[in-house]
mmCIF file of C-alpha atoms in Angstrom:
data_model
loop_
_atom_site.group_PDB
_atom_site.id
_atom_site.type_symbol
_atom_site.label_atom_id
_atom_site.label_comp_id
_atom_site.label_asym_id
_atom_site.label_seq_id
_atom_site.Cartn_x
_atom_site.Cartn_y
_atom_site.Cartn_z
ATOM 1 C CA UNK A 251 0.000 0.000 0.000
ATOM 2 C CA UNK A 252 1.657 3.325 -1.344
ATOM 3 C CA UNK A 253 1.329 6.589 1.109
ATOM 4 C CA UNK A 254 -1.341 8.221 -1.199
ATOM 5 C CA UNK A 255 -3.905 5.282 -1.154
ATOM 6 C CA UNK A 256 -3.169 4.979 2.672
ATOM 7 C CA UNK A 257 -3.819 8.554 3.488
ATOM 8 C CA UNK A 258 -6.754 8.054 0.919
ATOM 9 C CA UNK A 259 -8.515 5.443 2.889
ATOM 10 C CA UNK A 260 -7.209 5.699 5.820
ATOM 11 C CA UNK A 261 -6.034 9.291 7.100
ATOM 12 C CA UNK A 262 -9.110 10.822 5.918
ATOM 13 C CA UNK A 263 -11.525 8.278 6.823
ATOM 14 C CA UNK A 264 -13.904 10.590 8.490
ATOM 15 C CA UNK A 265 -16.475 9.736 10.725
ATOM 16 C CA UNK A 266 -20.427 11.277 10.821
ATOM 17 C CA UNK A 267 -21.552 12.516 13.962
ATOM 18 C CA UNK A 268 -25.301 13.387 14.329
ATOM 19 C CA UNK A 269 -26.893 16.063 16.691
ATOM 20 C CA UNK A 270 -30.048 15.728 17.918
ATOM 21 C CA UNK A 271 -30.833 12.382 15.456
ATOM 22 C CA UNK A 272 -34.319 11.504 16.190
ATOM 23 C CA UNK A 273 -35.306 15.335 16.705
ATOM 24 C CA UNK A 274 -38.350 16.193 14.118
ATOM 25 C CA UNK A 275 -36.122 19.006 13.082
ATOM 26 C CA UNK A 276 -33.083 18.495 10.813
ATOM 27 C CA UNK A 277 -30.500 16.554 12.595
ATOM 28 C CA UNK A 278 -27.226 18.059 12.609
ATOM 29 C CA UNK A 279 -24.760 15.645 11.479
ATOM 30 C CA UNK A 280 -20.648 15.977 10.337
ATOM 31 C CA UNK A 281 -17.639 14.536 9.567
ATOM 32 C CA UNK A 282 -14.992 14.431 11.699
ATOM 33 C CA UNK A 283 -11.091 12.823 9.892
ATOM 34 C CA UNK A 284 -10.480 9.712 11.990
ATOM 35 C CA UNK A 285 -7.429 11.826 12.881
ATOM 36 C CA UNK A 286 -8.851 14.535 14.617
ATOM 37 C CA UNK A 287 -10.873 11.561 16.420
ATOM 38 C CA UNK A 288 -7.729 10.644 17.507
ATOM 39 C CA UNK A 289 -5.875 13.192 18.259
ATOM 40 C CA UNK A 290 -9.342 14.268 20.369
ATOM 41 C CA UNK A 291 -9.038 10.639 21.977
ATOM 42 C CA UNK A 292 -5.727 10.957 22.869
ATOM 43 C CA UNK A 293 -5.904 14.943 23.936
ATOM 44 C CA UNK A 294 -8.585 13.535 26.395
ATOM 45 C CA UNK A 295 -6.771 10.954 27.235
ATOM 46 C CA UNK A 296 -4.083 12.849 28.263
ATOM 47 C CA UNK A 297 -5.917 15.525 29.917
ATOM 48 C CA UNK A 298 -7.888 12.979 32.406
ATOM 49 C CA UNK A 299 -4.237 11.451 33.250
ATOM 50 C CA UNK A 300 -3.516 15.059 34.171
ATOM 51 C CA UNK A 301 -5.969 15.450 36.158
ATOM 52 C CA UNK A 302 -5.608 12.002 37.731
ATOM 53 C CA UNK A 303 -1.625 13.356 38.387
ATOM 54 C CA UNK A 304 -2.612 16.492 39.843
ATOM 55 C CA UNK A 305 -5.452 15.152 42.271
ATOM 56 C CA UNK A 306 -3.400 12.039 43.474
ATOM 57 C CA UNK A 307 -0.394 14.998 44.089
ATOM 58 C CA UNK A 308 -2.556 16.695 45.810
ATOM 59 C CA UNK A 309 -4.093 14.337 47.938
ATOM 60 C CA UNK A 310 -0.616 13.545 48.579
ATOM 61 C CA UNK A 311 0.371 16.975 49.437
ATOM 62 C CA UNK A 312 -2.372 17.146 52.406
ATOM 63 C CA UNK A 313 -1.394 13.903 53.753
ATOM 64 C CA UNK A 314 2.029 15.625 53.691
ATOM 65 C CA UNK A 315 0.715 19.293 55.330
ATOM 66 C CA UNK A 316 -0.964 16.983 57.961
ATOM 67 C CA UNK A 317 1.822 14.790 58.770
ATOM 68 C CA UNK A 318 4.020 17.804 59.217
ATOM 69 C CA UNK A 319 1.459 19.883 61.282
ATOM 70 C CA UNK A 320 1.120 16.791 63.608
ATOM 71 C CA UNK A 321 4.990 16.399 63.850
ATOM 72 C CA UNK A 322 5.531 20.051 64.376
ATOM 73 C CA UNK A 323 2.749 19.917 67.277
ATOM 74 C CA UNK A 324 4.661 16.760 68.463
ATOM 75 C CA UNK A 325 7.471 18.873 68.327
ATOM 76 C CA UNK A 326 6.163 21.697 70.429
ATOM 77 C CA UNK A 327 5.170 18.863 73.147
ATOM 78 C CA UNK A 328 8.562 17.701 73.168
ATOM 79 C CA UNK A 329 10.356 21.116 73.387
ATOM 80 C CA UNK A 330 7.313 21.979 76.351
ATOM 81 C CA UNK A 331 8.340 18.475 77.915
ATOM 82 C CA UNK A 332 12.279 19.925 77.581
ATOM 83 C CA UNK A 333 11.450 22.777 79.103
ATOM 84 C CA UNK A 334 9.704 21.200 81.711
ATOM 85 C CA UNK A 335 12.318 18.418 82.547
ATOM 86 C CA UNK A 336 14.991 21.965 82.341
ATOM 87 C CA UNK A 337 12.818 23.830 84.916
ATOM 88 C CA UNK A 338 12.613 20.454 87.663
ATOM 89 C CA UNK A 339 16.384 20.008 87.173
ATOM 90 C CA UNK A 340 16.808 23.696 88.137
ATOM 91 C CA UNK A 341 14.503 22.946 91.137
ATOM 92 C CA UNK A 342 16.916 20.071 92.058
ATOM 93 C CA UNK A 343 19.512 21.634 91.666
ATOM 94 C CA UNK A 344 18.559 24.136 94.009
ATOM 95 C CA UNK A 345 17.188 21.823 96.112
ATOM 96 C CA UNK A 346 20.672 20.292 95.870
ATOM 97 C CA UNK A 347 22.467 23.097 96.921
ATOM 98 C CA UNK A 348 20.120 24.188 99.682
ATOM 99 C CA UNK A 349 20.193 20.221 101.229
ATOM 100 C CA UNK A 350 24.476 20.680 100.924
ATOM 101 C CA UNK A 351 24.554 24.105 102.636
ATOM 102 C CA UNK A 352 22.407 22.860 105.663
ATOM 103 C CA UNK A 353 24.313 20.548 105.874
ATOM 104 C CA UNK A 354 27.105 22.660 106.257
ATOM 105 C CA UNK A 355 25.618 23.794 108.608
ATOM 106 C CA UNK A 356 24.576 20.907 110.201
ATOM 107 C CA UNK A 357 27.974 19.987 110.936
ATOM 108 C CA UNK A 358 29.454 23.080 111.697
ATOM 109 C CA UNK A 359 27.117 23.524 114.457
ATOM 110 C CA UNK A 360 27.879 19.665 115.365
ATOM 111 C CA UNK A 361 31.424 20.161 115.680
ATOM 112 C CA UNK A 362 30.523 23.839 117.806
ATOM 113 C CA UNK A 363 28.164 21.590 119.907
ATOM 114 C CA UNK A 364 30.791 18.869 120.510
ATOM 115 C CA UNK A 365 33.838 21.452 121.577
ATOM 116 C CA UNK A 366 31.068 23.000 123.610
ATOM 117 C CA UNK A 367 30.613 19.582 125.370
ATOM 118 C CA UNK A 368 33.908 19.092 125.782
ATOM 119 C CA UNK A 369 34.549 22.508 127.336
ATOM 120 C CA UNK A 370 31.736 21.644 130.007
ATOM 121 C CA UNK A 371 33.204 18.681 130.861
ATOM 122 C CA UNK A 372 36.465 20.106 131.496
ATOM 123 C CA UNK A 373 34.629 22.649 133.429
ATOM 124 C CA UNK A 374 32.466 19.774 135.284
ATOM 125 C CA UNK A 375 35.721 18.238 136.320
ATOM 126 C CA UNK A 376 37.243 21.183 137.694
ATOM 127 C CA UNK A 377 33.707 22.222 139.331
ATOM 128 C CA UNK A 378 33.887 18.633 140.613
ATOM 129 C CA UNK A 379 37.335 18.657 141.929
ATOM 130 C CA UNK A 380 36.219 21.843 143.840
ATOM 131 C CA UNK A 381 33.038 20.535 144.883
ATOM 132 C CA UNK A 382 35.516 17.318 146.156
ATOM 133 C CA UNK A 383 32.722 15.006 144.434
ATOM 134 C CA UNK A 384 34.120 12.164 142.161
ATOM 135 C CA UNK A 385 34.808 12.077 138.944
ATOM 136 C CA UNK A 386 31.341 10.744 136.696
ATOM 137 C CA UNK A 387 32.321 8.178 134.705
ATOM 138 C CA UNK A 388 32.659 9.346 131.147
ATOM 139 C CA UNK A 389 29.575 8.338 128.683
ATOM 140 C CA UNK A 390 30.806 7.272 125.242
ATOM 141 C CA UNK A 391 28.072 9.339 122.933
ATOM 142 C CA UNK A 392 27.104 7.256 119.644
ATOM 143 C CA UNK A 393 25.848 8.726 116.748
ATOM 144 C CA UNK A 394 25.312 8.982 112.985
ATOM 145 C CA UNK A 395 29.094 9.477 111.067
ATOM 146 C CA UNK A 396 29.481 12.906 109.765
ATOM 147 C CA UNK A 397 32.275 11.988 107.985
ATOM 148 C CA UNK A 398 29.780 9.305 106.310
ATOM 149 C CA UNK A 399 27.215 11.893 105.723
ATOM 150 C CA UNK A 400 29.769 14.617 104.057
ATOM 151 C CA UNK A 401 31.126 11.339 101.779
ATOM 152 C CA UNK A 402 27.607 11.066 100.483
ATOM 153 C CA UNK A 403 27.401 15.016 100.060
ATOM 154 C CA UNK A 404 30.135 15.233 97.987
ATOM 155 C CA UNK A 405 29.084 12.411 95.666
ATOM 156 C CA UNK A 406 28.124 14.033 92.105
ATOM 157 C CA UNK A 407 25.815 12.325 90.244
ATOM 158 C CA UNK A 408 24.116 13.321 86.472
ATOM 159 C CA UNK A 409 22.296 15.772 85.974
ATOM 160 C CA UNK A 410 19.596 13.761 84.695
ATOM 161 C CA UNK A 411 15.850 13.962 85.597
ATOM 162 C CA UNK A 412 16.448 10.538 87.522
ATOM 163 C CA UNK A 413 19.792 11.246 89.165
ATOM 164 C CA UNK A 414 18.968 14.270 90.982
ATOM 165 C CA UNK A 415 16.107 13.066 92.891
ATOM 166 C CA UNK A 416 18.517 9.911 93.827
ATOM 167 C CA UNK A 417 21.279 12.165 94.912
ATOM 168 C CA UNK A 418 18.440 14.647 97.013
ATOM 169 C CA UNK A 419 17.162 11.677 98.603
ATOM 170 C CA UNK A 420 20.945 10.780 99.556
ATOM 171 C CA UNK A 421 21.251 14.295 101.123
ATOM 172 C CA UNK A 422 18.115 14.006 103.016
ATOM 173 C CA UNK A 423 19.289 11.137 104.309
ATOM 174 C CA UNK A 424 22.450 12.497 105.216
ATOM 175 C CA UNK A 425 21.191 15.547 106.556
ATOM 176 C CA UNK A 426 18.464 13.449 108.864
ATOM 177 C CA UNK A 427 21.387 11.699 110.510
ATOM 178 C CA UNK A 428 23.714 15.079 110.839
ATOM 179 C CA UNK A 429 20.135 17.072 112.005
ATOM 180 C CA UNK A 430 19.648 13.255 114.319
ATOM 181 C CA UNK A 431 23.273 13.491 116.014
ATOM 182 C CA UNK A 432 22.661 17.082 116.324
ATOM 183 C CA UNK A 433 19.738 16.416 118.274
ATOM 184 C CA UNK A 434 21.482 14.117 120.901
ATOM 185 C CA UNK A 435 24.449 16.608 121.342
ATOM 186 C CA UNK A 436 21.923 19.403 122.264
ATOM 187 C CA UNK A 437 20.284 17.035 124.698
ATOM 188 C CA UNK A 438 23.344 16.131 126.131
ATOM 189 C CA UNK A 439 24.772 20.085 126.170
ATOM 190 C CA UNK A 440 21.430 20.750 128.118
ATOM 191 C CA UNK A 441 21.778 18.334 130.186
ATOM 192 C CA UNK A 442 25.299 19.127 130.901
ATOM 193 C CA UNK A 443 24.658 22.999 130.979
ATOM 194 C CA UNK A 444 21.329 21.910 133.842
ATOM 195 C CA UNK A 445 24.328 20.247 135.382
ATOM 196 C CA UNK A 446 26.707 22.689 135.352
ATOM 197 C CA UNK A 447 24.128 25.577 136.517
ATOM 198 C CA UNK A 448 23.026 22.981 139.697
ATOM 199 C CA UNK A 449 27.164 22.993 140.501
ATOM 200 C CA UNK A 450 27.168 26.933 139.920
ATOM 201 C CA UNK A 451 24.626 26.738 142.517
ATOM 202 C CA UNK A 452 26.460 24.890 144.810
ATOM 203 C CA UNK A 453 29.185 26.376 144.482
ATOM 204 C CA UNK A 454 27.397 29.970 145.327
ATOM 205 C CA UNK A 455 25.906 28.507 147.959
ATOM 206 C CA UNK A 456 29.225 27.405 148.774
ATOM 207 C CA UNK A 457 30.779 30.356 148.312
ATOM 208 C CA UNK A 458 27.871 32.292 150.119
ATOM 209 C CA UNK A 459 28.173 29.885 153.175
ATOM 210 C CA UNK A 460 31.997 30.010 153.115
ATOM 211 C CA UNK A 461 31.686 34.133 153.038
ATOM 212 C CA UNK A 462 29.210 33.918 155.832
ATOM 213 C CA UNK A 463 31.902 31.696 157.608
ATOM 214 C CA UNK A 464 34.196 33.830 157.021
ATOM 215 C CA UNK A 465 32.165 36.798 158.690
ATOM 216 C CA UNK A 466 31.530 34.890 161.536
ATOM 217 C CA UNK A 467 34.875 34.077 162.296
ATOM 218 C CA UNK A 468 35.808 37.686 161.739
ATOM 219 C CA UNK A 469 33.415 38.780 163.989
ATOM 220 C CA UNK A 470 34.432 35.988 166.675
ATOM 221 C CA UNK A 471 37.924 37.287 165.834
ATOM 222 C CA UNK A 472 36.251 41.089 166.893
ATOM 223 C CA UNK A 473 35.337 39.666 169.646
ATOM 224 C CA UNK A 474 37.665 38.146 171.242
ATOM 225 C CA UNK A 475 39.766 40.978 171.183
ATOM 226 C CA UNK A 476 36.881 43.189 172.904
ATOM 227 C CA UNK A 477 36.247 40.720 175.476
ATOM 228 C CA UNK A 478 40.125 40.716 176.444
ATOM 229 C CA UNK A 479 40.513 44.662 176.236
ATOM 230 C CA UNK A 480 37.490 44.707 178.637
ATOM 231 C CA UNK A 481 39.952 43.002 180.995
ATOM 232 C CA UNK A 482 42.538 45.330 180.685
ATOM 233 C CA UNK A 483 43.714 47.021 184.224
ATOM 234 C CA UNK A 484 42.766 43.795 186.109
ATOM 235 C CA UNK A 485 45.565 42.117 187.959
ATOM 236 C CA UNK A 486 48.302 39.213 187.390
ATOM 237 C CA UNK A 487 48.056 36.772 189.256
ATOM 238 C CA UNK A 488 50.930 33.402 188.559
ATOM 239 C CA UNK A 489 48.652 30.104 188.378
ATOM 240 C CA UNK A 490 45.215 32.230 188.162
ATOM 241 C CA UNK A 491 42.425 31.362 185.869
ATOM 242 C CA UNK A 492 39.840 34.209 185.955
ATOM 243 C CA UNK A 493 40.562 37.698 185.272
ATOM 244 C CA UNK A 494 38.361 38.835 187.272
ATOM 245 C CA UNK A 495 40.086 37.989 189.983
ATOM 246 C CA UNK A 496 43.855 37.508 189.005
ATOM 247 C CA UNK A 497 45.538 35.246 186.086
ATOM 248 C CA UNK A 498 48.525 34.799 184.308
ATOM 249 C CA UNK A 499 49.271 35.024 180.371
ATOM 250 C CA UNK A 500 48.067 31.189 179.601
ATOM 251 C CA UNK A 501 45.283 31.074 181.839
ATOM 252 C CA UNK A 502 43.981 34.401 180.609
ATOM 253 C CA UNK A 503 44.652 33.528 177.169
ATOM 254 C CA UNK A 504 42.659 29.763 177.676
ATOM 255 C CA UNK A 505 39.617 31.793 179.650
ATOM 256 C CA UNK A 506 39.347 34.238 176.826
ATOM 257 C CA UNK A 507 39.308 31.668 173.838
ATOM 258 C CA UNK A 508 37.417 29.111 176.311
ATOM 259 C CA UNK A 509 34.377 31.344 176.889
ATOM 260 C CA UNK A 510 34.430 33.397 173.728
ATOM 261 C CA UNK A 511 35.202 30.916 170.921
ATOM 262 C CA UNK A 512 34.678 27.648 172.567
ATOM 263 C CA UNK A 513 38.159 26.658 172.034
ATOM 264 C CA UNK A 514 40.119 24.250 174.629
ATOM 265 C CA UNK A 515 43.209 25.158 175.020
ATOM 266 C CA UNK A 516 46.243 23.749 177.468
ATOM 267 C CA UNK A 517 47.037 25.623 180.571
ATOM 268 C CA UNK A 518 50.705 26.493 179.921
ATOM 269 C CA UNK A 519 52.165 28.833 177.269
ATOM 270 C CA UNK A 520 54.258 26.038 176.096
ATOM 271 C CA UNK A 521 51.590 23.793 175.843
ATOM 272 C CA UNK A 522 49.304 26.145 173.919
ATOM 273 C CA UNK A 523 52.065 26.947 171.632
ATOM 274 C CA UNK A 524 52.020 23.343 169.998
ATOM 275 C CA UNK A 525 47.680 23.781 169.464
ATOM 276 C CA UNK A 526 46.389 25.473 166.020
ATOM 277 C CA UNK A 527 48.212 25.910 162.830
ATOM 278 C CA UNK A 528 51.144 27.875 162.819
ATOM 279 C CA UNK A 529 51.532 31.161 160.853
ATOM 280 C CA UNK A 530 53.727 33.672 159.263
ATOM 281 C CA UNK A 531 54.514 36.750 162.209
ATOM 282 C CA UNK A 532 53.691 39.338 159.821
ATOM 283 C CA UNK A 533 50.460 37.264 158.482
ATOM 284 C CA UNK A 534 48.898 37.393 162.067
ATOM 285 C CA UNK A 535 45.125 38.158 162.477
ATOM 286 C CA UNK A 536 43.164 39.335 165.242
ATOM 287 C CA UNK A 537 42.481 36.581 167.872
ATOM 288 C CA UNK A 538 45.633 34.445 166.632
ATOM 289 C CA UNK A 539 48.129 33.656 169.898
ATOM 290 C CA UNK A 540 51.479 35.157 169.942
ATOM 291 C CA UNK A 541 54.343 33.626 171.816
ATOM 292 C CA UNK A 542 57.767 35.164 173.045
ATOM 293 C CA UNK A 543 60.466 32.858 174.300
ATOM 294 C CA UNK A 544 63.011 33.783 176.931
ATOM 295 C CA UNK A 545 65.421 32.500 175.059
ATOM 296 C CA UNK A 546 65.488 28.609 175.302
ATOM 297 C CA UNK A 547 62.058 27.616 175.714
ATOM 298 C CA UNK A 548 58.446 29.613 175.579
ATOM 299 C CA UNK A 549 57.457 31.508 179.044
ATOM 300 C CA UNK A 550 54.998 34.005 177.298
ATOM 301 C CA UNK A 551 51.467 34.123 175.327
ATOM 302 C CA UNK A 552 49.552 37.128 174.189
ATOM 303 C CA UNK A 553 46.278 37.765 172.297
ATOM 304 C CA UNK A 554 46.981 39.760 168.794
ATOM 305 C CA UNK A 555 44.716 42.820 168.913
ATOM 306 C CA UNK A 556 45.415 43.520 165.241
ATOM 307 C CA UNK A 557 47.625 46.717 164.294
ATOM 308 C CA UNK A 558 50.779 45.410 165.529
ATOM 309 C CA UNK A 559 49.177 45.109 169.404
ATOM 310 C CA UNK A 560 48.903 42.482 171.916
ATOM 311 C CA UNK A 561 46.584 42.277 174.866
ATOM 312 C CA UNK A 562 47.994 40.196 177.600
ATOM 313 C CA UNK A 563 48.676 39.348 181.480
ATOM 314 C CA UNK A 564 51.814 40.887 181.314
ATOM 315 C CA UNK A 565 53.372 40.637 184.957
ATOM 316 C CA UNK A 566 52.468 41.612 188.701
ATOM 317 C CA UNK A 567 53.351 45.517 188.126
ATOM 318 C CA UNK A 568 51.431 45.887 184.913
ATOM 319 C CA UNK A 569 48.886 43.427 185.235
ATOM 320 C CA UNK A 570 46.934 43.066 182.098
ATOM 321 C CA UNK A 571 47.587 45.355 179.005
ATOM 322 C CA UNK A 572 47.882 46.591 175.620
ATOM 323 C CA UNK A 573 51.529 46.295 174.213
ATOM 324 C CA UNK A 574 53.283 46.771 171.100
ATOM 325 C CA UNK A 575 53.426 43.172 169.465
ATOM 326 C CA UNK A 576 57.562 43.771 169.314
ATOM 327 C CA UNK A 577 57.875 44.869 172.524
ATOM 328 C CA UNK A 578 59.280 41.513 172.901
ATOM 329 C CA UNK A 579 60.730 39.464 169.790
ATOM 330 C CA UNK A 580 57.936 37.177 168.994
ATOM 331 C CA UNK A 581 59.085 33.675 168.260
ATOM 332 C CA UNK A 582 55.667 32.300 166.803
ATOM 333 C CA UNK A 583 52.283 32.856 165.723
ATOM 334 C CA UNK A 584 48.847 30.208 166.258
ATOM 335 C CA UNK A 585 45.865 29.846 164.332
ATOM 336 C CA UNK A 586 44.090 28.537 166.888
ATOM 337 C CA UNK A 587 40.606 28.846 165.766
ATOM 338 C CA UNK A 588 40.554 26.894 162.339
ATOM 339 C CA UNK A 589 40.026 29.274 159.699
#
């Protein structure tokens, strides 16, 4: 078949299309080439893939917006949860540092409470030792390590969501035993600090009774010296016993301390210079016993009047009187009444 006979019967075979056919009218009818049938085919053809394309894109498209819209909100869940998890770790960590600076302080006051204890039991022994009470047996205190508890402390962990709460739980824990021992060494300190105010107490009482003592004695001390100046001008009599009547220097000194101070004393100057406690000459006090010697044994008492004067039986001429303690060279001194 040659081109010309093919495009003949072939190419421009045409086709007769009818409008309207069974219309009472004239139909409409024409011929379309069997090539423009085609090429109408095809263009459709093509036109309804198109379409297909762009539909099935777009469909595509959305599936894509939503998929991205739900990752992006996924996204800002994430980043909130981020945020979140930032903000508790900053809590922790503050948390942290406020659980390591108690305890800090914890032990800083534990070691202040422990020197504290110690210095009140020095100050119980001494208080003790004054008191002349016995020692107390020394109570071994047991309590939660510190050392154990700042080990623990100074253990970093992450700073993960799960190993801060681990390490805050760690520092509670330590910080319960420092705040526990803490707790048993202020007991103890007041305890110790009731004790020491009840031997403060004693000791003022003590101290008050010992100052009333005192008084008493130096008003027995007044005393006796009045009583024997009230005897002064009365007569010397060797071997007497009452100056009211007569008496030498030993009885007058043993009637005077006798009925004044209650003290017994021997009858001779000799004797009465080995009663009492012996003291410094220039340490004497009123009421203490001076004795003079006449040169190889004692022959002579007196009563110290204070301000370098004796009051004594002196002899037969003088009787008794008020002398100058040096009028004779004093060979001792007696404490006779026990203060």
């Amino acid at each position: 078949m040659n081109w010309k006979k093919f495009k003949k019967e072939r190419l421009f075979l045409s086709y007769t299309v009818m409008l309207l056919p069974h219309s009472q009218k004239k139909p409409v009818h024409f011929k379309i080439p069997v090539w423009v049938f085609g090429a109408m085919f095809l263009g459709l053809f093509v036109l309804t893939g198109t379409c297909l394309f762009f539909a099935g894109s777009r469909y595509q498209l959305e599936q894509v917006r939503k998929e991205k819209a739900q990752l992006e909100q996924e996204w800002a869940q994430l980043a909130e949860q981020k945020q979140l998890a930032d903000q508790e770790n900053e809590v922790l960590r503050q948390e942290q540092e406020a659980q390591e600076q108690e305890l800090k302080e914890l032990e800083a006051r534990t070691r202040d409470a422990r020197k504290e204890l110690e210095e009140l039991a020095e100050r119980e022994s001494v208080i003790r030792q004054e008191l002349g009470l016995e020692q107390a047996d020394p109570k071994e205190e047991t309590a939660g390590d510190p050392d154990q508890a700042s080990a623990a402390n100074s253990r970093m962990l992450g700073l993960s969501p799960t190993g801060l709460p681990v390490l805050l739980a760690e520092n509670t824990m330590g910080a319960r035993v420092v705040r526990t021992e803490l707790d048993v060494l202020q007991s103890s300190l007041a305890e110790k600090n009731g004790r020491y105010e009840g031997y403060l107490n004693r000791i003022e009482e003590q101290e008050a009774a010992a100052a009333a003592e005192k008084a008493r004695k130096e008003a027995l001390r007044a005393t006796i010296v009045r009583s024997a100046a009230h005897y002064i001008g009365n007569a010397y009599v060797y071997g007497g016993n009452n100056p009211n009547t007569g008496v030498d220097c030993s009885g007058f000194t043993k009637y005077i301390l006798g009925n004044v101070a209650g003290v017994y004393l021997n009858r001779t100057a000799a004797e009465q210079s080995r009663q009492g406690r012996a003291v410094p000459i220039e340490e004497a006090r009123p009421g203490d016993l001076v004795f003079y010697s006449n040169g190889s044994s004692i022959n002579h008492v007196a009563i110290y009047a204070g301000d370098g004067q004796v009051i004594h039986a002196s002899n037969e001429r003088v009787g008794i009187t008020r002398s100058n303690m040096y009028y004779r060279t004093p060979v001792k001194v007696m404490n006779v009444l026990g203060d």
